[in-house]
Amino acid sequence: MTKAELLSQIALKTGYDKTTISVIAEAFMSGIKSNMGKGENVYLRGFGSFIVKSRKEKVARNIKERTSVYVPAHCVPSFKPGREFNEAVHDVKLKKKK
């Protein structure tokens, strides 16, 4: 599903026009990005958590060139789904295997 398809689906369910939904979705995503950019986690009860994870510095290897590269410590965004979210996805996978 693409962002446009998701916005269309939300517009159908809520009755609002796509333009309004698009503005709300952009503000929502912008809020998450700006807070995570400050190093803050975002918790959405019943959905999941957007978490900033720290990675330690390390030495990585380029196998083809047989060289080592230093990778400095940095942060990466991560998403941890809530219990209901996890169960919904887990059930879908089980249905597809049968």
PDB file of N, CA and C in Angstrom:
ATOM      1  N   MET A   1       0.843  -1.170   0.000  1.00  0.00           N
ATOM      2  CA  MET A   1       0.000   0.000   0.000  1.00  0.00           C
ATOM      3  C   MET A   1       0.893   1.240   0.000  1.00  0.00           C
ATOM      4  N   THR A   2       0.533   2.185  -0.835  1.00  0.00           N
ATOM      5  CA  THR A   2       1.285   3.432  -0.904  1.00  0.00           C
ATOM      6  C   THR A   2       0.633   4.474  -0.005  1.00  0.00           C
ATOM      7  N   LYS A   3       1.328   5.580   0.179  1.00  0.00           N
ATOM      8  CA  LYS A   3       0.806   6.670   1.000  1.00  0.00           C
ATOM      9  C   LYS A   3      -0.501   7.202   0.396  1.00  0.00           C
ATOM     10  N   ALA A   4      -0.548   7.335  -0.921  1.00  0.00           N
ATOM     11  CA  ALA A   4      -1.751   7.834  -1.590  1.00  0.00           C
ATOM     12  C   ALA A   4      -2.929   6.891  -1.373  1.00  0.00           C
ATOM     13  N   GLU A   5      -2.680   5.590  -1.441  1.00  0.00           N
ATOM     14  CA  GLU A   5      -3.747   4.617  -1.215  1.00  0.00           C
ATOM     15  C   GLU A   5      -4.239   4.672   0.230  1.00  0.00           C
ATOM     16  N   LEU A   6      -3.325   4.839   1.160  1.00  0.00           N
ATOM     17  CA  LEU A   6      -3.696   4.941   2.564  1.00  0.00           C
ATOM     18  C   LEU A   6      -4.541   6.191   2.805  1.00  0.00           C
ATOM     19  N   LEU A   7      -4.133   7.316   2.231  1.00  0.00           N
ATOM     20  CA  LEU A   7      -4.893   8.557   2.384  1.00  0.00           C
ATOM     21  C   LEU A   7      -6.283   8.426   1.784  1.00  0.00           C
ATOM     22  N   SER A   8      -6.394   7.752   0.654  1.00  0.00           N
ATOM     23  CA  SER A   8      -7.707   7.532   0.031  1.00  0.00           C
ATOM     24  C   SER A   8      -8.595   6.674   0.931  1.00  0.00           C
ATOM     25  N   GLN A   9      -8.015   5.655   1.529  1.00  0.00           N
ATOM     26  CA  GLN A   9      -8.764   4.771   2.421  1.00  0.00           C
ATOM     27  C   GLN A   9      -9.256   5.537   3.659  1.00  0.00           C
ATOM     28  N   ILE A  10      -8.409   6.375   4.220  1.00  0.00           N
ATOM     29  CA  ILE A  10      -8.794   7.178   5.376  1.00  0.00           C
ATOM     30  C   ILE A  10      -9.898   8.162   4.994  1.00  0.00           C
ATOM     31  N   ALA A  11      -9.779   8.770   3.817  1.00  0.00           N
ATOM     32  CA  ALA A  11     -10.796   9.715   3.348  1.00  0.00           C
ATOM     33  C   ALA A  11     -12.150   9.028   3.196  1.00  0.00           C
ATOM     34  N   LEU A  12     -12.154   7.808   2.680  1.00  0.00           N
ATOM     35  CA  LEU A  12     -13.416   7.069   2.539  1.00  0.00           C
ATOM     36  C   LEU A  12     -14.035   6.740   3.894  1.00  0.00           C
ATOM     37  N   LYS A  13     -13.204   6.339   4.857  1.00  0.00           N
ATOM     38  CA  LYS A  13     -13.712   5.964   6.178  1.00  0.00           C
ATOM     39  C   LYS A  13     -14.204   7.155   6.986  1.00  0.00           C
ATOM     40  N   THR A  14     -13.533   8.308   6.845  1.00  0.00           N
ATOM     41  CA  THR A  14     -13.876   9.467   7.673  1.00  0.00           C
ATOM     42  C   THR A  14     -14.846  10.431   7.005  1.00  0.00           C
ATOM     43  N   GLY A  15     -14.905  10.425   5.684  1.00  0.00           N
ATOM     44  CA  GLY A  15     -15.775  11.359   4.981  1.00  0.00           C
ATOM     45  C   GLY A  15     -15.111  12.703   4.696  1.00  0.00           C
ATOM     46  N   TYR A  16     -13.869  12.880   5.136  1.00  0.00           N
ATOM     47  CA  TYR A  16     -13.144  14.113   4.839  1.00  0.00           C
ATOM     48  C   TYR A  16     -12.506  14.000   3.454  1.00  0.00           C
ATOM     49  N   ASP A  17     -12.214  15.165   2.861  1.00  0.00           N
ATOM     50  CA  ASP A  17     -11.590  15.140   1.540  1.00  0.00           C
ATOM     51  C   ASP A  17     -10.108  14.775   1.676  1.00  0.00           C
ATOM     52  N   LYS A  18      -9.536  14.324   0.566  1.00  0.00           N
ATOM     53  CA  LYS A  18      -8.147  13.849   0.567  1.00  0.00           C
ATOM     54  C   LYS A  18      -7.159  14.950   0.927  1.00  0.00           C
ATOM     55  N   THR A  19      -7.470  16.189   0.561  1.00  0.00           N
ATOM     56  CA  THR A  19      -6.571  17.301   0.856  1.00  0.00           C
ATOM     57  C   THR A  19      -6.428  17.490   2.365  1.00  0.00           C
ATOM     58  N   THR A  20      -7.545  17.450   3.061  1.00  0.00           N
ATOM     59  CA  THR A  20      -7.529  17.602   4.515  1.00  0.00           C
ATOM     60  C   THR A  20      -6.780  16.449   5.168  1.00  0.00           C
ATOM     61  N   ILE A  21      -7.062  15.247   4.720  1.00  0.00           N
ATOM     62  CA  ILE A  21      -6.396  14.063   5.255  1.00  0.00           C
ATOM     63  C   ILE A  21      -4.893  14.146   4.997  1.00  0.00           C
ATOM     64  N   SER A  22      -4.505  14.610   3.830  1.00  0.00           N
ATOM     65  CA  SER A  22      -3.089  14.723   3.472  1.00  0.00           C
ATOM     66  C   SER A  22      -2.375  15.712   4.398  1.00  0.00           C
ATOM     67  N   VAL A  23      -3.013  16.845   4.684  1.00  0.00           N
ATOM     68  CA  VAL A  23      -2.416  17.843   5.571  1.00  0.00           C
ATOM     69  C   VAL A  23      -2.239  17.260   6.973  1.00  0.00           C
ATOM     70  N   ILE A  24      -3.254  16.550   7.463  1.00  0.00           N
ATOM     71  CA  ILE A  24      -3.179  15.942   8.792  1.00  0.00           C
ATOM     72  C   ILE A  24      -2.075  14.887   8.841  1.00  0.00           C
ATOM     73  N   ALA A  25      -2.004  14.039   7.814  1.00  0.00           N
ATOM     74  CA  ALA A  25      -0.989  12.977   7.777  1.00  0.00           C
ATOM     75  C   ALA A  25       0.414  13.573   7.727  1.00  0.00           C
ATOM     76  N   GLU A  26       0.607  14.614   6.932  1.00  0.00           N
ATOM     77  CA  GLU A  26       1.923  15.258   6.849  1.00  0.00           C
ATOM     78  C   GLU A  26       2.312  15.871   8.187  1.00  0.00           C
ATOM     79  N   ALA A  27       1.350  16.494   8.875  1.00  0.00           N
ATOM     80  CA  ALA A  27       1.628  17.086  10.186  1.00  0.00           C
ATOM     81  C   ALA A  27       1.974  15.996  11.196  1.00  0.00           C
ATOM     82  N   PHE A  28       1.274  14.865  11.125  1.00  0.00           N
ATOM     83  CA  PHE A  28       1.524  13.730  12.012  1.00  0.00           C
ATOM     84  C   PHE A  28       2.945  13.205  11.807  1.00  0.00           C
ATOM     85  N   MET A  29       3.310  12.953  10.552  1.00  0.00           N
ATOM     86  CA  MET A  29       4.649  12.431  10.255  1.00  0.00           C
ATOM     87  C   MET A  29       5.733  13.443  10.590  1.00  0.00           C
ATOM     88  N   SER A  30       5.456  14.725  10.357  1.00  0.00           N
ATOM     89  CA  SER A  30       6.416  15.773  10.675  1.00  0.00           C
ATOM     90  C   SER A  30       6.649  15.845  12.181  1.00  0.00           C
ATOM     91  N   GLY A  31       5.590  15.686  12.954  1.00  0.00           N
ATOM     92  CA  GLY A  31       5.712  15.694  14.409  1.00  0.00           C
ATOM     93  C   GLY A  31       6.567  14.545  14.912  1.00  0.00           C
ATOM     94  N   ILE A  32       6.357  13.374  14.340  1.00  0.00           N
ATOM     95  CA  ILE A  32       7.154  12.216  14.740  1.00  0.00           C
ATOM     96  C   ILE A  32       8.623  12.444  14.380  1.00  0.00           C
ATOM     97  N   LYS A  33       8.881  12.910  13.150  1.00  0.00           N
ATOM     98  CA  LYS A  33      10.262  13.143  12.719  1.00  0.00           C
ATOM     99  C   LYS A  33      10.963  14.206  13.563  1.00  0.00           C
ATOM    100  N   SER A  34      10.263  15.298  13.854  1.00  0.00           N
ATOM    101  CA  SER A  34      10.913  16.373  14.612  1.00  0.00           C
ATOM    102  C   SER A  34      11.225  15.937  16.041  1.00  0.00           C
ATOM    103  N   ASN A  35      10.307  15.202  16.675  1.00  0.00           N
ATOM    104  CA  ASN A  35      10.569  14.729  18.032  1.00  0.00           C
ATOM    105  C   ASN A  35      11.686  13.701  18.058  1.00  0.00           C
ATOM    106  N   MET A  36      11.700  12.800  17.096  1.00  0.00           N
ATOM    107  CA  MET A  36      12.766  11.808  17.046  1.00  0.00           C
ATOM    108  C   MET A  36      14.098  12.471  16.701  1.00  0.00           C
ATOM    109  N   GLY A  37      14.056  13.539  15.918  1.00  0.00           N
ATOM    110  CA  GLY A  37      15.263  14.297  15.596  1.00  0.00           C
ATOM    111  C   GLY A  37      15.874  14.942  16.824  1.00  0.00           C
ATOM    112  N   LYS A  38      15.046  15.185  17.849  1.00  0.00           N
ATOM    113  CA  LYS A  38      15.528  15.739  19.117  1.00  0.00           C
ATOM    114  C   LYS A  38      15.978  14.635  20.068  1.00  0.00           C
ATOM    115  N   GLY A  39      15.827  13.374  19.647  1.00  0.00           N
ATOM    116  CA  GLY A  39      16.215  12.253  20.498  1.00  0.00           C
ATOM    117  C   GLY A  39      15.093  11.750  21.388  1.00  0.00           C
ATOM    118  N   GLU A  40      13.869  12.225  21.165  1.00  0.00           N
ATOM    119  CA  GLU A  40      12.721  11.816  21.969  1.00  0.00           C
ATOM    120  C   GLU A  40      11.987  10.655  21.307  1.00  0.00           C
ATOM    121  N   ASN A  41      11.505   9.729  22.103  1.00  0.00           N
ATOM    122  CA  ASN A  41      10.691   8.625  21.604  1.00  0.00           C
ATOM    123  C   ASN A  41       9.238   9.075  21.504  1.00  0.00           C
ATOM    124  N   VAL A  42       8.485   8.452  20.596  1.00  0.00           N
ATOM    125  CA  VAL A  42       7.064   8.762  20.428  1.00  0.00           C
ATOM    126  C   VAL A  42       6.271   7.494  20.700  1.00  0.00           C
ATOM    127  N   TYR A  43       5.368   7.561  21.683  1.00  0.00           N
ATOM    128  CA  TYR A  43       4.579   6.398  22.087  1.00  0.00           C
ATOM    129  C   TYR A  43       3.121   6.598  21.677  1.00  0.00           C
ATOM    130  N   LEU A  44       2.588   5.677  20.866  1.00  0.00           N
ATOM    131  CA  LEU A  44       1.188   5.709  20.453  1.00  0.00           C
ATOM    132  C   LEU A  44       0.512   4.480  21.052  1.00  0.00           C
ATOM    133  N   ARG A  45      -0.162   4.685  22.170  1.00  0.00           N
ATOM    134  CA  ARG A  45      -0.778   3.581  22.903  1.00  0.00           C
ATOM    135  C   ARG A  45      -1.731   2.804  21.994  1.00  0.00           C
ATOM    136  N   GLY A  46      -1.589   1.483  21.986  1.00  0.00           N
ATOM    137  CA  GLY A  46      -2.427   0.628  21.174  1.00  0.00           C
ATOM    138  C   GLY A  46      -1.907   0.426  19.751  1.00  0.00           C
ATOM    139  N   PHE A  47      -0.894   1.187  19.369  1.00  0.00           N
ATOM    140  CA  PHE A  47      -0.333   1.060  18.023  1.00  0.00           C
ATOM    141  C   PHE A  47       1.117   0.621  18.078  1.00  0.00           C
ATOM    142  N   GLY A  48       1.960   1.445  18.705  1.00  0.00           N
ATOM    143  CA  GLY A  48       3.374   1.108  18.814  1.00  0.00           C
ATOM    144  C   GLY A  48       4.195   2.303  19.233  1.00  0.00           C
ATOM    145  N   SER A  49       5.494   2.131  19.222  1.00  0.00           N
ATOM    146  CA  SER A  49       6.416   3.176  19.662  1.00  0.00           C
ATOM    147  C   SER A  49       7.486   3.419  18.599  1.00  0.00           C
ATOM    148  N   PHE A  50       7.737   4.686  18.334  1.00  0.00           N
ATOM    149  CA  PHE A  50       8.837   5.086  17.469  1.00  0.00           C
ATOM    150  C   PHE A  50       9.989   5.419  18.404  1.00  0.00           C
ATOM    151  N   ILE A  51      11.069   4.659  18.322  1.00  0.00           N
ATOM    152  CA  ILE A  51      12.152   4.734  19.288  1.00  0.00           C
ATOM    153  C   ILE A  51      13.459   5.123  18.602  1.00  0.00           C
ATOM    154  N   VAL A  52      14.236   5.958  19.286  1.00  0.00           N
ATOM    155  CA  VAL A  52      15.579   6.305  18.811  1.00  0.00           C
ATOM    156  C   VAL A  52      16.546   5.334  19.473  1.00  0.00           C
ATOM    157  N   LYS A  53      17.260   4.552  18.658  1.00  0.00           N
ATOM    158  CA  LYS A  53      18.234   3.590  19.178  1.00  0.00           C
ATOM    159  C   LYS A  53      19.642   4.093  18.907  1.00  0.00           C
ATOM    160  N   SER A  54      20.512   3.879  19.877  1.00  0.00           N
ATOM    161  CA  SER A  54      21.918   4.279  19.733  1.00  0.00           C
ATOM    162  C   SER A  54      22.739   3.095  19.244  1.00  0.00           C
ATOM    163  N   ARG A  55      23.614   3.364  18.318  1.00  0.00           N
ATOM    164  CA  ARG A  55      24.550   2.355  17.830  1.00  0.00           C
ATOM    165  C   ARG A  55      25.951   2.767  18.255  1.00  0.00           C
ATOM    166  N   LYS A  56      26.710   1.829  18.783  1.00  0.00           N
ATOM    167  CA  LYS A  56      28.081   2.114  19.209  1.00  0.00           C
ATOM    168  C   LYS A  56      28.990   2.233  17.993  1.00  0.00           C
ATOM    169  N   GLU A  57      30.126   2.864  18.203  1.00  0.00           N
ATOM    170  CA  GLU A  57      31.120   2.935  17.125  1.00  0.00           C
ATOM    171  C   GLU A  57      31.654   1.531  16.873  1.00  0.00           C
ATOM    172  N   LYS A  58      32.043   1.306  15.638  1.00  0.00           N
ATOM    173  CA  LYS A  58      32.564  -0.026  15.307  1.00  0.00           C
ATOM    174  C   LYS A  58      33.472   0.063  14.093  1.00  0.00           C
ATOM    175  N   VAL A  59      34.160  -1.021  13.851  1.00  0.00           N
ATOM    176  CA  VAL A  59      34.977  -1.154  12.653  1.00  0.00           C
ATOM    177  C   VAL A  59      34.265  -2.142  11.743  1.00  0.00           C
ATOM    178  N   ALA A  60      33.890  -1.673  10.565  1.00  0.00           N
ATOM    179  CA  ALA A  60      33.204  -2.530   9.589  1.00  0.00           C
ATOM    180  C   ALA A  60      34.207  -2.992   8.547  1.00  0.00           C
ATOM    181  N   ARG A  61      33.892  -4.075   7.869  1.00  0.00           N
ATOM    182  CA  ARG A  61      34.810  -4.628   6.875  1.00  0.00           C
ATOM    183  C   ARG A  61      34.171  -4.586   5.497  1.00  0.00           C
ATOM    184  N   ASN A  62      34.954  -4.170   4.503  1.00  0.00           N
ATOM    185  CA  ASN A  62      34.572  -4.266   3.113  1.00  0.00           C
ATOM    186  C   ASN A  62      35.247  -5.530   2.586  1.00  0.00           C
ATOM    187  N   ILE A  63      34.473  -6.584   2.429  1.00  0.00           N
ATOM    188  CA  ILE A  63      35.025  -7.893   2.087  1.00  0.00           C
ATOM    189  C   ILE A  63      35.650  -7.903   0.685  1.00  0.00           C
ATOM    190  N   LYS A  64      35.008  -7.231  -0.274  1.00  0.00           N
ATOM    191  CA  LYS A  64      35.531  -7.227  -1.641  1.00  0.00           C
ATOM    192  C   LYS A  64      36.901  -6.569  -1.726  1.00  0.00           C
ATOM    193  N   GLU A  65      37.056  -5.440  -1.059  1.00  0.00           N
ATOM    194  CA  GLU A  65      38.324  -4.706  -1.128  1.00  0.00           C
ATOM    195  C   GLU A  65      39.277  -5.075   0.000  1.00  0.00           C
ATOM    196  N   ARG A  66      38.820  -5.895   0.932  1.00  0.00           N
ATOM    197  CA  ARG A  66      39.618  -6.322   2.078  1.00  0.00           C
ATOM    198  C   ARG A  66      40.163  -5.138   2.873  1.00  0.00           C
ATOM    199  N   THR A  67      39.265  -4.196   3.153  1.00  0.00           N
ATOM    200  CA  THR A  67      39.643  -3.020   3.933  1.00  0.00           C
ATOM    201  C   THR A  67      38.714  -2.887   5.129  1.00  0.00           C
ATOM    202  N   SER A  68      39.166  -2.118   6.104  1.00  0.00           N
ATOM    203  CA  SER A  68      38.355  -1.817   7.281  1.00  0.00           C
ATOM    204  C   SER A  68      37.908  -0.372   7.218  1.00  0.00           C
ATOM    205  N   VAL A  69      36.697  -0.129   7.692  1.00  0.00           N
ATOM    206  CA  VAL A  69      36.144   1.217   7.708  1.00  0.00           C
ATOM    207  C   VAL A  69      35.637   1.503   9.115  1.00  0.00           C
ATOM    208  N   TYR A  70      35.966   2.659   9.633  1.00  0.00           N
ATOM    209  CA  TYR A  70      35.490   3.071  10.955  1.00  0.00           C
ATOM    210  C   TYR A  70      34.094   3.671  10.809  1.00  0.00           C
ATOM    211  N   VAL A  71      33.136   3.175  11.585  1.00  0.00           N
ATOM    212  CA  VAL A  71      31.778   3.707  11.597  1.00  0.00           C
ATOM    213  C   VAL A  71      31.575   4.357  12.961  1.00  0.00           C
ATOM    214  N   PRO A  72      31.367   5.680  12.997  1.00  0.00           N
ATOM    215  CA  PRO A  72      31.214   6.355  14.286  1.00  0.00           C
ATOM    216  C   PRO A  72      29.883   5.997  14.960  1.00  0.00           C
ATOM    217  N   ALA A  73      29.783   6.283  16.249  1.00  0.00           N
ATOM    218  CA  ALA A  73      28.534   6.070  16.975  1.00  0.00           C
ATOM    219  C   ALA A  73      27.451   6.958  16.352  1.00  0.00           C
ATOM    220  N   HIS A  74      26.250   6.427  16.267  1.00  0.00           N
ATOM    221  CA  HIS A  74      25.150   7.178  15.661  1.00  0.00           C
ATOM    222  C   HIS A  74      23.817   6.647  16.182  1.00  0.00           C
ATOM    223  N   CYS A  75      22.745   7.353  15.869  1.00  0.00           N
ATOM    224  CA  CYS A  75      21.399   6.943  16.266  1.00  0.00           C
ATOM    225  C   CYS A  75      20.605   6.559  15.024  1.00  0.00           C
ATOM    226  N   VAL A  76      19.695   5.604  15.200  1.00  0.00           N
ATOM    227  CA  VAL A  76      18.828   5.165  14.112  1.00  0.00           C
ATOM    228  C   VAL A  76      17.390   5.122  14.597  1.00  0.00           C
ATOM    229  N   PRO A  77      16.422   5.420  13.719  1.00  0.00           N
ATOM    230  CA  PRO A  77      15.022   5.308  14.114  1.00  0.00           C
ATOM    231  C   PRO A  77      14.587   3.852  14.093  1.00  0.00           C
ATOM    232  N   SER A  78      13.670   3.514  14.987  1.00  0.00           N
ATOM    233  CA  SER A  78      13.173   2.154  15.069  1.00  0.00           C
ATOM    234  C   SER A  78      11.697   2.199  15.433  1.00  0.00           C
ATOM    235  N   PHE A  79      10.956   1.172  15.039  1.00  0.00           N
ATOM    236  CA  PHE A  79       9.545   1.078  15.400  1.00  0.00           C
ATOM    237  C   PHE A  79       9.315  -0.224  16.136  1.00  0.00           C
ATOM    238  N   LYS A  80       8.671  -0.127  17.285  1.00  0.00           N
ATOM    239  CA  LYS A  80       8.325  -1.314  18.063  1.00  0.00           C
ATOM    240  C   LYS A  80       6.799  -1.389  18.100  1.00  0.00           C
ATOM    241  N   PRO A  81       6.207  -2.368  17.423  1.00  0.00           N
ATOM    242  CA  PRO A  81       4.748  -2.447  17.382  1.00  0.00           C
ATOM    243  C   PRO A  81       4.161  -2.804  18.739  1.00  0.00           C
ATOM    244  N   GLY A  82       2.939  -2.310  18.979  1.00  0.00           N
ATOM    245  CA  GLY A  82       2.209  -2.651  20.194  1.00  0.00           C
ATOM    246  C   GLY A  82       1.676  -4.074  20.108  1.00  0.00           C
ATOM    247  N   ARG A  83       1.130  -4.561  21.209  1.00  0.00           N
ATOM    248  CA  ARG A  83       0.654  -5.942  21.275  1.00  0.00           C
ATOM    249  C   ARG A  83      -0.443  -6.215  20.243  1.00  0.00           C
ATOM    250  N   GLU A  84      -1.442  -5.315  20.149  1.00  0.00           N
ATOM    251  CA  GLU A  84      -2.534  -5.517  19.199  1.00  0.00           C
ATOM    252  C   GLU A  84      -2.021  -5.521  17.756  1.00  0.00           C
ATOM    253  N   PHE A  85      -1.090  -4.618  17.475  1.00  0.00           N
ATOM    254  CA  PHE A  85      -0.489  -4.527  16.142  1.00  0.00           C
ATOM    255  C   PHE A  85       0.230  -5.829  15.811  1.00  0.00           C
ATOM    256  N   ASN A  86       1.028  -6.310  16.741  1.00  0.00           N
ATOM    257  CA  ASN A  86       1.773  -7.550  16.555  1.00  0.00           C
ATOM    258  C   ASN A  86       0.840  -8.733  16.314  1.00  0.00           C
ATOM    259  N   GLU A  87      -0.214  -8.818  17.106  1.00  0.00           N
ATOM    260  CA  GLU A  87      -1.158  -9.925  16.973  1.00  0.00           C
ATOM    261  C   GLU A  87      -1.876  -9.886  15.630  1.00  0.00           C
ATOM    262  N   ALA A  88      -2.245  -8.692  15.171  1.00  0.00           N
ATOM    263  CA  ALA A  88      -2.929  -8.564  13.879  1.00  0.00           C
ATOM    264  C   ALA A  88      -2.036  -9.037  12.736  1.00  0.00           C
ATOM    265  N   VAL A  89      -0.770  -8.659  12.765  1.00  0.00           N
ATOM    266  CA  VAL A  89       0.165  -9.066  11.713  1.00  0.00           C
ATOM    267  C   VAL A  89       0.449 -10.557  11.825  1.00  0.00           C
ATOM    268  N   HIS A  90       0.593 -11.035  13.029  1.00  0.00           N
ATOM    269  CA  HIS A  90       0.871 -12.460  13.242  1.00  0.00           C
ATOM    270  C   HIS A  90      -0.272 -13.307  12.699  1.00  0.00           C
ATOM    271  N   ASP A  91      -1.520 -12.902  12.938  1.00  0.00           N
ATOM    272  CA  ASP A  91      -2.672 -13.650  12.459  1.00  0.00           C
ATOM    273  C   ASP A  91      -2.731 -13.681  10.931  1.00  0.00           C
ATOM    274  N   VAL A  92      -2.360 -12.579  10.300  1.00  0.00           N
ATOM    275  CA  VAL A  92      -2.371 -12.521   8.834  1.00  0.00           C
ATOM    276  C   VAL A  92      -1.377 -13.519   8.270  1.00  0.00           C
ATOM    277  N   LYS A  93      -0.190 -13.592   8.841  1.00  0.00           N
ATOM    278  CA  LYS A  93       0.827 -14.508   8.356  1.00  0.00           C
ATOM    279  C   LYS A  93       0.361 -15.955   8.506  1.00  0.00           C
ATOM    280  N   LEU A  94      -0.313 -16.258   9.604  1.00  0.00           N
ATOM    281  CA  LEU A  94      -0.791 -17.614   9.817  1.00  0.00           C
ATOM    282  C   LEU A  94      -1.874 -17.973   8.802  1.00  0.00           C
ATOM    283  N   LYS A  95      -2.730 -17.032   8.472  1.00  0.00           N
ATOM    284  CA  LYS A  95      -3.798 -17.293   7.496  1.00  0.00           C
ATOM    285  C   LYS A  95      -3.232 -17.553   6.116  1.00  0.00           C
ATOM    286  N   LYS A  96      -2.153 -16.859   5.743  1.00  0.00           N
ATOM    287  CA  LYS A  96      -1.564 -17.039   4.408  1.00  0.00           C
ATOM    288  C   LYS A  96      -0.901 -18.392   4.252  1.00  0.00           C
ATOM    289  N   LYS A  97      -0.361 -18.958   5.324  1.00  0.00           N
ATOM    290  CA  LYS A  97       0.336 -20.235   5.236  1.00  0.00           C
ATOM    291  C   LYS A  97      -0.613 -21.396   5.050  1.00  0.00           C
ATOM    292  N   LYS A  98      -1.839 -21.266   5.501  1.00  0.00           N
ATOM    293  CA  LYS A  98      -2.794 -22.381   5.417  1.00  0.00           C
ATOM    294  C   LYS A  98      -3.360 -22.552   4.039  1.00  0.00           C
TER     295      LYS A  98
END
